[in-house]
Structures are given as structure tokens and as C-alpha cells.
PDB file of C-alpha atoms and ligand atoms in Angstrom:
ATOM      1  CA  MET A  30      -9.869  24.010  -5.965  1.00 64.00           C
ATOM      2  CA  SER A  31      -9.270  25.338  -2.279  1.00 62.00           C
ATOM      3  CA  ASP A  32     -12.015  25.549   0.156  1.00 66.00           C
ATOM      4  CA  ASN A  33     -12.494  29.251  -0.581  1.00 72.00           C
ATOM      5  CA  GLY A  34     -13.187  28.195  -4.296  1.00 78.00           C
ATOM      6  CA  LYS A  35      -9.900  29.397  -5.982  1.00 86.00           C
ATOM      7  CA  THR A  36      -8.100  27.373  -8.413  1.00 94.00           C
ATOM      8  CA  THR A  37      -4.363  29.434  -8.097  1.00 96.00           C
ATOM      9  CA  VAL A  38      -2.303  30.530  -4.986  1.00 97.00           C
ATOM     10  CA  ARG A  39      -0.294  33.355  -5.329  1.00 97.00           C
ATOM     11  CA  MET A  40       2.922  32.269  -3.860  1.00 98.00           C
ATOM     12  CA  THR A  41       6.835  33.756  -4.226  1.00 98.00           C
ATOM     13  CA  ILE A  42       9.583  31.561  -5.799  1.00 98.00           C
ATOM     14  CA  ASP A  43      13.249  33.097  -5.251  1.00 98.00           C
ATOM     15  CA  GLY A  44      11.520  36.229  -5.479  1.00 97.00           C
ATOM     16  CA  ARG A  45       9.406  35.726  -8.325  1.00 98.00           C
ATOM     17  CA  SER A  46       5.692  36.070  -7.977  1.00 98.00           C
ATOM     18  CA  ILE A  47       3.759  32.944  -9.129  1.00 98.00           C
ATOM     19  CA  ASP A  48       0.038  31.663  -9.606  1.00 97.00           C
ATOM     20  CA  ALA A  49       0.213  27.928  -9.006  1.00 98.00           C
ATOM     21  CA  PRO A  50      -2.426  25.810  -9.211  1.00 97.00           C
ATOM     22  CA  VAL A  51      -4.435  24.521  -5.934  1.00 97.00           C
ATOM     23  CA  GLY A  52      -3.144  21.064  -5.424  1.00 95.00           C
ATOM     24  CA  ALA A  53       0.322  21.335  -7.112  1.00 97.00           C
ATOM     25  CA  THR A  54       3.528  20.815  -5.180  1.00 98.00           C
ATOM     26  CA  ILE A  55       6.359  23.245  -5.034  1.00 98.00           C
ATOM     27  CA  LEU A  56       8.476  20.878  -7.175  1.00 98.00           C
ATOM     28  CA  GLU A  57       6.145  20.811  -9.837  1.00 98.00           C
ATOM     29  CA  VAL A  58       5.269  24.523  -9.969  1.00 98.00           C
ATOM     30  CA  ALA A  59       9.065  25.588  -9.627  1.00 98.00           C
ATOM     31  CA  ARG A  60       9.670  23.276 -12.561  1.00 98.00           C
ATOM     32  CA  ALA A  61       6.651  24.633 -14.671  1.00 98.00           C
ATOM     33  CA  ASN A  62       8.334  27.884 -14.270  1.00 98.00           C
ATOM     34  CA  GLY A  63      11.877  27.052 -15.257  1.00 98.00           C
ATOM     35  CA  ILE A  64      13.463  26.995 -11.802  1.00 98.00           C
ATOM     36  CA  ASP A  65      15.443  24.225 -10.840  1.00 96.00           C
ATOM     37  CA  ILE A  66      15.280  21.980  -8.052  1.00 98.00           C
ATOM     38  CA  PRO A  67      17.326  18.854  -8.263  1.00 97.00           C
ATOM     39  CA  SER A  68      15.433  15.542  -6.922  1.00 97.00           C
ATOM     40  CA  LEU A  69      16.348  11.911  -6.990  1.00 97.00           C
ATOM     41  CA  CYS A  70      13.463  10.075  -5.810  1.00 97.00           C
ATOM     42  CA  TYR A  71      10.887  12.417  -7.845  1.00 97.00           C
ATOM     43  CA  HIS A  72       9.220  10.813 -11.129  1.00 96.00           C
ATOM     44  CA  PRO A  73       6.327  12.823 -12.565  1.00 94.00           C
ATOM     45  CA  GLY A  74       4.910   9.271 -13.446  1.00 93.00           C
ATOM     46  CA  VAL A  75       4.336   7.936 -10.125  1.00 95.00           C
ATOM     47  CA  GLU A  76       3.352   9.571  -6.350  1.00 94.00           C
ATOM     48  CA  ALA A  77       6.318  11.256  -4.725  1.00 95.00           C
ATOM     49  CA  PHE A  78       7.850   9.402  -1.872  1.00 92.00           C
ATOM     50  CA  GLY A  79      10.143  12.003  -0.108  1.00 95.00           C
ATOM     51  CA  ALA A  80      13.315   9.426   0.106  1.00 93.00           C
ATOM     52  CA  CYS A  81      16.261  11.178  -1.253  1.00 96.00           C
ATOM     53  CA  ARG A  82      15.651  14.753   0.517  1.00 97.00           C
ATOM     54  CA  LEU A  83      17.870  16.428  -2.250  1.00 98.00           C
ATOM     55  CA  CYS A  84      14.687  18.599  -3.235  1.00 98.00           C
ATOM     56  CA  VAL A  85      14.526  20.254  -0.268  1.00 98.00           C
ATOM     57  CA  VAL A  86      13.797  23.967  -0.099  1.00 98.00           C
ATOM     58  CA  GLU A  87      13.252  26.708   2.368  1.00 98.00           C
ATOM     59  CA  ILE A  88       9.597  28.163   3.160  1.00 98.00           C
ATOM     60  CA  THR A  89       8.277  31.251   5.266  1.00 98.00           C
ATOM     61  CA  LYS A  90       5.067  32.860   5.014  1.00 98.00           C
ATOM     62  CA  PRO A  91       4.768  36.839   5.544  1.00 96.00           C
ATOM     63  CA  ASN A  92       2.855  36.161   8.715  1.00 95.00           C
ATOM     64  CA  TRP A  93       5.861  33.900  10.176  1.00 95.00           C
ATOM     65  CA  GLU A  94       7.777  36.452  11.622  1.00 94.00           C
ATOM     66  CA  GLY A  95      10.915  35.503  10.040  1.00 93.00           C
ATOM     67  CA  TRP A  96      10.641  31.991  10.871  1.00 97.00           C
ATOM     68  CA  LYS A  97      11.630  29.535   8.239  1.00 97.00           C
ATOM     69  CA  LYS A  98      11.803  25.793   7.718  1.00 97.00           C
ATOM     70  CA  LEU A  99      13.115  23.521   5.263  1.00 98.00           C
ATOM     71  CA  VAL A 100      10.722  21.036   3.509  1.00 98.00           C
ATOM     72  CA  THR A 101      10.459  18.408   0.984  1.00 98.00           C
ATOM     73  CA  SER A 102       9.585  20.360  -2.244  1.00 98.00           C
ATOM     74  CA  CYS A 103       8.399  17.136  -4.050  1.00 98.00           C
ATOM     75  CA  LEU A 104       5.455  16.299  -1.413  1.00 98.00           C
ATOM     76  CA  TYR A 105       4.540  20.045   0.007  1.00 98.00           C
ATOM     77  CA  PRO A 106       1.666  21.492  -1.990  1.00 98.00           C
ATOM     78  CA  VAL A 107       1.772  25.005  -2.688  1.00 98.00           C
ATOM     79  CA  GLU A 108       0.066  27.596  -0.135  1.00 97.00           C
ATOM     80  CA  GLU A 109      -1.371  31.188  -0.866  1.00 97.00           C
ATOM     81  CA  GLU A 110       1.417  33.510   0.459  1.00 97.00           C
ATOM     82  CA  LEU A 111       4.204  30.804   0.531  1.00 98.00           C
ATOM     83  CA  ILE A 112       7.726  32.300   0.043  1.00 98.00           C
ATOM     84  CA  VAL A 113      10.035  30.033  -1.235  1.00 98.00           C
ATOM     85  CA  SER A 114      13.559  29.884  -1.383  1.00 98.00           C
ATOM     86  CA  THR A 115      15.327  27.129  -3.499  1.00 98.00           C
ATOM     87  CA  ARG A 116      18.907  28.418  -3.307  1.00 97.00           C
ATOM     88  CA  SER A 117      19.217  29.611   0.442  1.00 97.00           C
ATOM     89  CA  GLU A 118      22.342  28.666   2.308  1.00 97.00           C
ATOM     90  CA  GLU A 119      20.779  25.923   4.459  1.00 97.00           C
ATOM     91  CA  VAL A 120      19.308  24.736   1.215  1.00 98.00           C
ATOM     92  CA  ILE A 121      22.572  24.373  -0.406  1.00 98.00           C
ATOM     93  CA  GLU A 122      24.069  22.693   2.558  1.00 98.00           C
ATOM     94  CA  ASN A 123      21.450  20.358   2.679  1.00 97.00           C
ATOM     95  CA  ARG A 124      21.749  19.301  -0.946  1.00 98.00           C
ATOM     96  CA  ARG A 125      26.002  18.899  -0.332  1.00 98.00           C
ATOM     97  CA  VAL A 126      24.600  16.569   2.516  1.00 98.00           C
ATOM     98  CA  VAL A 127      22.650  14.489   0.705  1.00 98.00           C
ATOM     99  CA  LEU A 128      25.014  13.886  -2.337  1.00 98.00           C
ATOM    100  CA  ASP A 129      27.754  13.398  -0.119  1.00 98.00           C
ATOM    101  CA  LEU A 130      26.275  10.559   1.675  1.00 97.00           C
ATOM    102  CA  GLN A 131      25.112   9.273  -1.936  1.00 97.00           C
ATOM    103  CA  LEU A 132      28.602   9.469  -3.082  1.00 97.00           C
ATOM    104  CA  ALA A 133      29.263   7.119  -0.435  1.00 96.00           C
ATOM    105  CA  ARG A 134      26.614   4.645  -1.298  1.00 95.00           C
ATOM    106  CA  VAL A 135      27.135   4.532  -4.669  1.00 96.00           C
ATOM    107  CA  PRO A 136      30.832   5.899  -5.520  1.00 96.00           C
ATOM    108  CA  ASP A 137      30.853   4.583  -8.956  1.00 95.00           C
ATOM    109  CA  SER A 138      27.704   6.289 -10.450  1.00 97.00           C
ATOM    110  CA  ASP A 139      28.251   8.831 -12.736  1.00 97.00           C
ATOM    111  CA  VAL A 140      25.121  10.801 -12.521  1.00 97.00           C
ATOM    112  CA  ILE A 141      25.797  10.992  -8.515  1.00 98.00           C
ATOM    113  CA  ARG A 142      29.188  12.005  -9.067  1.00 97.00           C
ATOM    114  CA  GLN A 143      28.431  14.730 -11.563  1.00 97.00           C
ATOM    115  CA  MET A 144      25.380  15.983  -9.330  1.00 97.00           C
ATOM    116  CA  ALA A 145      27.960  16.364  -6.562  1.00 98.00           C
ATOM    117  CA  ALA A 146      30.328  18.009  -8.456  1.00 98.00           C
ATOM    118  CA  LYS A 147      28.152  20.763  -9.117  1.00 97.00           C
ATOM    119  CA  TYR A 148      28.331  21.230  -5.127  1.00 96.00           C
ATOM    120  CA  GLY A 149      31.941  21.203  -4.871  1.00 96.00           C
ATOM    121  CA  ILE A 150      32.180  17.873  -3.742  1.00 97.00           C
ATOM    122  CA  HIS A 151      34.726  15.517  -5.479  1.00 96.00           C
ATOM    123  CA  ASP A 152      35.063  12.829  -2.925  1.00 96.00           C
ATOM    124  CA  THR A 153      32.586  11.747  -0.338  1.00 97.00           C
ATOM    125  CA  SER A 154      33.704  12.589   3.416  1.00 97.00           C
ATOM    126  CA  TYR A 155      31.972   9.198   4.478  1.00 96.00           C
ATOM    127  CA  GLU A 156      33.158   5.870   4.273  1.00 95.00           C
ATOM    128  CA  LYS A 157      32.585   4.157   0.716  1.00 95.00           C
ATOM    129  CA  ARG A 158      30.074   1.300   0.459  1.00 92.00           C
ATOM    130  CA  LYS A 159      32.138  -1.509  -0.633  1.00 89.00           C
ATOM    131  CA  ASP A 160      31.225  -3.757  -3.763  1.00 83.00           C
ATOM    132  CA  ALA A 161      28.646  -1.091  -4.221  1.00 86.00           C
ATOM    133  CA  ASP A 162      26.409  -1.000  -7.293  1.00 94.00           C
ATOM    134  CA  THR A 163      24.761   2.305  -8.493  1.00 96.00           C
ATOM    135  CA  CYS A 164      21.202   2.195  -6.969  1.00 97.00           C
ATOM    136  CA  ILE A 165      20.312   4.897  -4.968  1.00 96.00           C
ATOM    137  CA  MET A 166      17.476   3.400  -3.244  1.00 96.00           C
ATOM    138  CA  CYS A 167      15.180   5.580  -4.686  1.00 97.00           C
ATOM    139  CA  THR A 168      12.165   3.014  -5.164  1.00 97.00           C
ATOM    140  CA  ILE A 169      11.486   4.673  -8.297  1.00 97.00           C
ATOM    141  CA  CYS A 170      11.541   1.301 -10.241  1.00 97.00           C
ATOM    142  CA  VAL A 171       8.989  -0.280  -7.617  1.00 97.00           C
ATOM    143  CA  ARG A 172       7.028   2.275  -7.889  1.00 97.00           C
ATOM    144  CA  VAL A 173       6.663   2.602 -11.599  1.00 97.00           C
ATOM    145  CA  CYS A 174       6.302  -1.328 -11.452  1.00 97.00           C
ATOM    146  CA  GLU A 175       3.602  -0.689  -9.248  1.00 96.00           C
ATOM    147  CA  ALA A 176       1.849   1.937 -11.357  1.00 96.00           C
ATOM    148  CA  ILE A 177       2.180   0.012 -14.217  1.00 96.00           C
ATOM    149  CA  GLY A 178       0.263  -2.929 -12.536  1.00 96.00           C
ATOM    150  CA  ALA A 179       2.999  -5.751 -12.696  1.00 96.00           C
ATOM    151  CA  ASN A 180       4.452  -5.638  -9.013  1.00 96.00           C
ATOM    152  CA  ALA A 181       7.041  -7.489  -9.972  1.00 97.00           C
ATOM    153  CA  ILE A 182       9.916  -5.495  -7.830  1.00 97.00           C
ATOM    154  CA  ALA A 183       9.930  -5.023  -4.170  1.00 97.00           C
ATOM    155  CA  THR A 184      12.550  -3.733  -1.545  1.00 96.00           C
ATOM    156  CA  LEU A 185      14.013  -6.210   0.557  1.00 96.00           C
ATOM    157  CA  SER A 186      15.742  -6.680   3.926  1.00 94.00           C
ATOM    158  CA  ARG A 187      16.020  -3.325   5.939  1.00 91.00           C
ATOM    159  CA  GLY A 188      18.438  -0.572   7.000  1.00 86.00           C
ATOM    160  CA  PRO A 189      21.674  -0.243   4.970  1.00 81.00           C
ATOM    161  CA  GLU A 190      21.204  -3.745   3.872  1.00 87.00           C
ATOM    162  CA  LYS A 191      18.015  -2.976   1.793  1.00 92.00           C
ATOM    163  CA  TYR A 192      18.039  -3.656  -2.170  1.00 94.00           C
ATOM    164  CA  VAL A 193      15.538  -4.008  -4.857  1.00 96.00           C
ATOM    165  CA  ASP A 194      15.101  -6.995  -6.847  1.00 96.00           C
ATOM    166  CA  VAL A 195      12.388  -9.148  -8.290  1.00 96.00           C
ATOM    167  CA  PRO A 196      11.262 -11.576  -5.880  1.00 94.00           C
ATOM    168  CA  ASN A 197       8.720 -13.402  -8.336  1.00 87.00           C
ATOM    169  CA  ILE A 198      10.459 -13.234 -11.766  1.00 93.00           C
ATOM    170  CA  ASP A 199       7.075 -14.490 -13.282  1.00 95.00           C
ATOM    171  CA  ALA A 200       5.442 -11.389 -12.572  1.00 96.00           C
ATOM    172  CA  CYS A 201       7.991  -9.421 -14.640  1.00 97.00           C
ATOM    173  CA  ILE A 202       6.463  -8.651 -18.219  1.00 97.00           C
ATOM    174  CA  GLY A 203       9.869  -7.185 -19.329  1.00 97.00           C
ATOM    175  CA  CYS A 204       8.549  -3.869 -20.019  1.00 96.00           C
ATOM    176  CA  GLY A 205      11.640  -2.299 -19.286  1.00 97.00           C
ATOM    177  CA  ALA A 206       9.831   0.672 -17.518  1.00 97.00           C
ATOM    178  CA  CYS A 207      12.065   0.431 -14.753  1.00 97.00           C
ATOM    179  CA  ALA A 208      15.379   0.298 -16.365  1.00 97.00           C
ATOM    180  CA  LEU A 209      14.011   3.291 -18.389  1.00 97.00           C
ATOM    181  CA  SER A 210      13.058   5.285 -15.180  1.00 97.00           C
ATOM    182  CA  CYS A 211      16.296   4.623 -12.925  1.00 97.00           C
ATOM    183  CA  PRO A 212      18.023   7.524 -12.244  1.00 96.00           C
ATOM    184  CA  THR A 213      21.080   6.045 -11.846  1.00 97.00           C
ATOM    185  CA  ASP A 214      20.967   3.119 -14.539  1.00 96.00           C
ATOM    186  CA  ALA A 215      21.358   0.529 -11.983  1.00 97.00           C
ATOM    187  CA  ILE A 216      18.845  -1.752 -13.823  1.00 97.00           C
ATOM    188  CA  PRO A 217      20.815  -3.381 -16.728  1.00 97.00           C
ATOM    189  CA  MET A 218      18.866  -3.864 -19.924  1.00 97.00           C
ATOM    190  CA  THR A 219      20.183  -5.321 -23.192  1.00 97.00           C
ATOM    191  CA  GLU A 220      18.627  -5.967 -26.398  1.00 95.00           C
ATOM    192  CA  GLU A 221      20.172  -8.194 -29.057  1.00 94.00           C
ATOM    193  CA  ASN A 222      19.011 -10.614 -31.654  1.00 93.00           C
ATOM    194  CA  GLY A 223      15.096  -9.577 -30.978  1.00 94.00           C
ATOM    195  CA  VAL A 224      15.722 -10.840 -27.185  1.00 96.00           C
ATOM    196  CA  ARG A 225      15.162  -8.188 -24.237  1.00 97.00           C
ATOM    197  CA  HIS A 226      17.670  -9.202 -21.311  1.00 97.00           C
ATOM    198  CA  ILE A 227      16.739  -7.979 -17.905  1.00 97.00           C
ATOM    199  CA  TRP A 228      16.463  -8.822 -14.325  1.00 97.00           C
ATOM    200  CA  ASP A 229      18.345 -11.967 -15.385  1.00 95.00           C
ATOM    201  CA  LYS A 230      15.669 -13.122 -18.021  1.00 96.00           C
ATOM    202  CA  ASP A 231      15.398 -13.285 -21.721  1.00 97.00           C
ATOM    203  CA  PHE A 232      11.767 -12.010 -23.377  1.00 97.00           C
ATOM    204  CA  GLU A 233      11.386 -12.513 -26.996  1.00 96.00           C
ATOM    205  CA  LEU A 234      10.753  -8.773 -28.637  1.00 96.00           C
ATOM    206  CA  VAL A 235       7.820  -8.303 -30.783  1.00 94.00           C
ATOM    207  CA  ARG A 236       8.147  -6.098 -33.866  1.00 91.00           C
ATOM    208  CA  CYS A 237       5.657  -3.531 -35.155  1.00 86.00           C
ATOM    209  CA  GLU A 238       3.588  -5.262 -37.723  1.00 82.00           C
ATOM    210  CA  VAL A 239       3.954  -2.180 -40.044  1.00 83.00           C
ATOM    211  CA  SER A 240       7.189  -0.486 -39.476  1.00 84.00           C
ATOM    212  CA  GLY A 241       9.271  -3.932 -38.263  1.00 87.00           C
ATOM    213  CA  GLU A 242      10.783  -1.997 -35.289  1.00 87.00           C
ATOM    214  CA  PRO A 243      10.841  -3.601 -31.972  1.00 88.00           C
ATOM    215  CA  ILE A 244       7.999  -2.793 -29.670  1.00 89.00           C
ATOM    216  CA  GLY A 245       7.989  -4.673 -26.667  1.00 93.00           C
ATOM    217  CA  THR A 246       7.243  -8.429 -25.300  1.00 96.00           C
ATOM    218  CA  PRO A 247       4.443 -10.509 -25.744  1.00 95.00           C
ATOM    219  CA  GLU A 248       4.008 -10.471 -22.039  1.00 96.00           C
ATOM    220  CA  GLN A 249       4.061  -6.340 -21.817  1.00 95.00           C
ATOM    221  CA  ILE A 250       1.420  -6.596 -24.999  1.00 94.00           C
ATOM    222  CA  LYS A 251      -1.075  -9.162 -23.224  1.00 95.00           C
ATOM    223  CA  HIS A 252      -0.602  -7.096 -19.823  1.00 96.00           C
ATOM    224  CA  PHE A 253      -1.202  -3.414 -21.369  1.00 93.00           C
ATOM    225  CA  ALA A 254      -4.482  -4.881 -23.200  1.00 93.00           C
ATOM    226  CA  GLU A 255      -5.898  -6.941 -20.039  1.00 93.00           C
ATOM    227  CA  LYS A 256      -5.312  -3.384 -18.239  1.00 92.00           C
ATOM    228  CA  SER A 257      -6.604  -1.106 -20.891  1.00 92.00           C
ATOM    229  CA  GLY A 258      -9.395  -3.069 -22.146  1.00 93.00           C
ATOM    230  CA  LEU A 259      -7.757  -2.415 -25.597  1.00 91.00           C
ATOM    231  CA  PRO A 260      -7.353  -5.127 -28.256  1.00 88.00           C
ATOM    232  CA  GLU A 261      -3.835  -6.435 -28.174  1.00 89.00           C
ATOM    233  CA  SER A 262      -3.430  -5.541 -31.850  1.00 85.00           C
ATOM    234  CA  TYR A 263      -3.361  -1.746 -30.740  1.00 85.00           C
ATOM    235  CA  PHE A 264      -0.451  -2.820 -28.769  1.00 85.00           C
ATOM    236  CA  THR A 265       1.257  -4.538 -31.813  1.00 83.00           C
ATOM    237  CA  LYS A 266       1.945  -1.310 -33.825  1.00 76.00           C
ATOM    238  CA  SER A 267       4.892   1.118 -32.664  1.00 73.00           C
ATOM    239  CA  ASP A 268       3.901   4.444 -31.250  1.00 73.00           C
ATOM    240  CA  ARG A 269       5.320   6.222 -34.072  1.00 74.00           C
ATOM    241  CA  GLN A 270       2.995   4.216 -36.403  1.00 71.00           C
ATOM    242  CA  ARG A 271       0.134   4.797 -34.461  1.00 69.00           C
ATOM    243  CA  LYS A 272       0.890   8.400 -34.447  1.00 73.00           C
ATOM    244  CA  LYS A 273       0.909   8.362 -38.218  1.00 75.00           C
ATOM    245  CA  GLU A 274      -2.352   6.594 -38.377  1.00 70.00           C
ATOM    246  CA  THR A 275      -4.236   8.900 -35.796  1.00 70.00           C
ATOM    247  CA  ALA A 276      -3.012  11.679 -38.222  1.00 72.00           C
ATOM    248  CA  ALA A 277      -4.069  10.141 -41.525  1.00 71.00           C
ATOM    249  CA  ASP A 278      -7.638   9.496 -39.745  1.00 67.00           C
ATOM    250  CA  LEU A 279      -7.597  13.046 -38.441  1.00 63.00           C
ATOM    251  CA  ALA A 280      -6.919  14.359 -42.201  1.00 69.00           C
ATOM    252  CA  ARG A 281      -9.741  12.249 -43.506  1.00 70.00           C
ATOM    253  CA  VAL A 282     -12.057  13.534 -40.933  1.00 63.00           C
ATOM    254  CA  MET A 283     -10.804  17.088 -41.488  1.00 63.00           C
ATOM    255  CA  LEU A 284     -10.826  17.094 -45.557  1.00 65.00           C
ATOM    256  CA  GLY A 285     -14.119  14.832 -45.631  1.00 59.00           C
TER     257      GLY A 285
HETATM  258  S1  LIG B  24      17.328   0.303  -9.233  1.00 80.02           S
HETATM  259 FE1  LIG B  24      17.402   2.516  -9.921  1.00 80.02          FE
HETATM  260  S2  LIG B  24      15.031   2.932  -9.877  1.00 80.02           S
HETATM  261 FE2  LIG B  24      15.360   1.265  -8.611  1.00 80.02          FE
HETATM  262  S3  LIG B  24      15.652   2.183  -6.422  1.00 80.02           S
HETATM  263 FE3  LIG B  24      17.933   1.685  -7.234  1.00 80.02          FE
HETATM  264  S4  LIG B  24      18.434   3.555  -8.384  1.00 80.02           S
HETATM  265 FE4  LIG B  24      16.096   3.879  -7.682  1.00 80.02          FE
HETATM  266  S1  LIG B  25      12.652  14.323  -4.765  1.00 80.02           S
HETATM  267 FE1  LIG B  25      11.801  14.876  -3.031  1.00 80.02          FE
HETATM  268  S2  LIG B  25      12.668  13.450  -1.357  1.00 80.02           S
HETATM  269 FE2  LIG B  25      13.692  12.792  -3.635  1.00 80.02          FE
END
């Protein structure tokens, strides 16, 4: 709620008048209204970081006398009378520069190649990184791991040498959330014969006690049970199975 007690603000995005919830960011409101703003380091499950600058948009207000500025939409909160352009010339040029630079960083990333191609960039104008992996240093994996409470992943070194790794492999619970949330598939994870392999470590896979489908690692189940206060048995069933049981419980209650 804003200082004056209002729960929404009236703003404009690409000419559309929108009532946006107070406290939301421009990116959240745009996406909730079907307006596309590309992003690389934004993940809805973790705090925004503002690192990639791909989500930049142009803003102004009626009393700014024509003055405009570029802001990162994943961090900038909506405001009354804000006028946002997600497709101005400056915004498009900013995206082109960001993607050109990212293409130099990860020339072999299909995701970045496809995004850059949408803006007419088929080869980078910068020097390509040698022996490059596909990590764009968005740090989503680090923030997701932190949010889960495992704190196994960290950024190491500085400047252009910076990279992500698992300095304390014992802290890794093998949940795979980092690999699943990585926008460029830079964290290899395989599952074979009941074993998950990630960060150069093997984790046994526990199977759902009802359906038999693999549901996670023992370390992951123990960790989630400790964090949530729920019994480990709650995590030894697949999501699908739990939903089925909840639906059956509900039906029993509703039908008496
Ligand atoms: S490994 Fe993936 S999620 Fe982690 S920083 Fe690199 S690109 Fe981002
Ligand atoms: S998504 Fe906003 S700065 Fe990366």
C-alpha cells in the first residue's frame, strides 16, 4: 500500500493505461499484462539483482517536461503517472549492445544466439571469449541456491575472470534447482540408473513411494523437511501424487 493508502497506481506502458499494484516492478506489471520485456538475470522466485541490463525500459512522467531516462525494469517500482516505453529506439539499441556483449561472452550459447538474432545480431562485434562455456554470470543459480538455504554455489574471482562454482560441495543437496533455473543451460545435470550427476558429484535418487517415479535426493528431502518443519515422509511422494491425495481428501470433505 502506498503512503496515501492506495493499493494501485495508474500508469501507461506502450500507450496502454494500466492499474498496477503498488510495490510491483515495471517488469512484473508488463509481463502480467502480456507485454514482453526480455530479461536474463530476472527469476520470479528470487530477489532481483539488476545485473544483465537487458530489461531496460524508458520512463518519463507528464511533469518531466519531455525528460526521459532508461531504468532496469526488474528493479524499478511502478509509480503513479509513470509512462513506460518498452520499445523506444534507445531501449532497442540498449538491448542490441547487451546482446552483442553477451554473444562475445558466450558465443556457443543457443539461447543468446537466438535472442541476439531477434535484434538482427548474428555475430558479435566484440572479441569472442576463448574456451567459453555458456555461463552469462546472471547469478540466478547462486540466488536460487541461497533461497533454498543450501548456500552451496558462489561467485569466485573478479572482473572478467569471475565464475560460479560450488566451493563447498558438501553443502550441495543435489536438488538441481540451479540447473533447472539457469537460462543458458550452463550447469550440466544428468540422471541415469537412479543416480543424478551434478557439479561433478553423484546423488542417489529417491523414488516416489507410490508411483515409483524419481523425486529427488535423500539430501534434498532431509533439507526440505528440516527447513519446512514437515515430516520427511511428506517429501517422499511426487508432487503429482500429493496433488492426487489432496484432491481425494477434498472430495471426501466436500461429499461428506
Ligand atoms: S550457471 Fe547459469 S544460472 Fe548460474 S550464473 Fe551462469 S548462466 Fe546464470
Ligand atoms: S533482468 Fe533486469 S537487469 Fe537483468
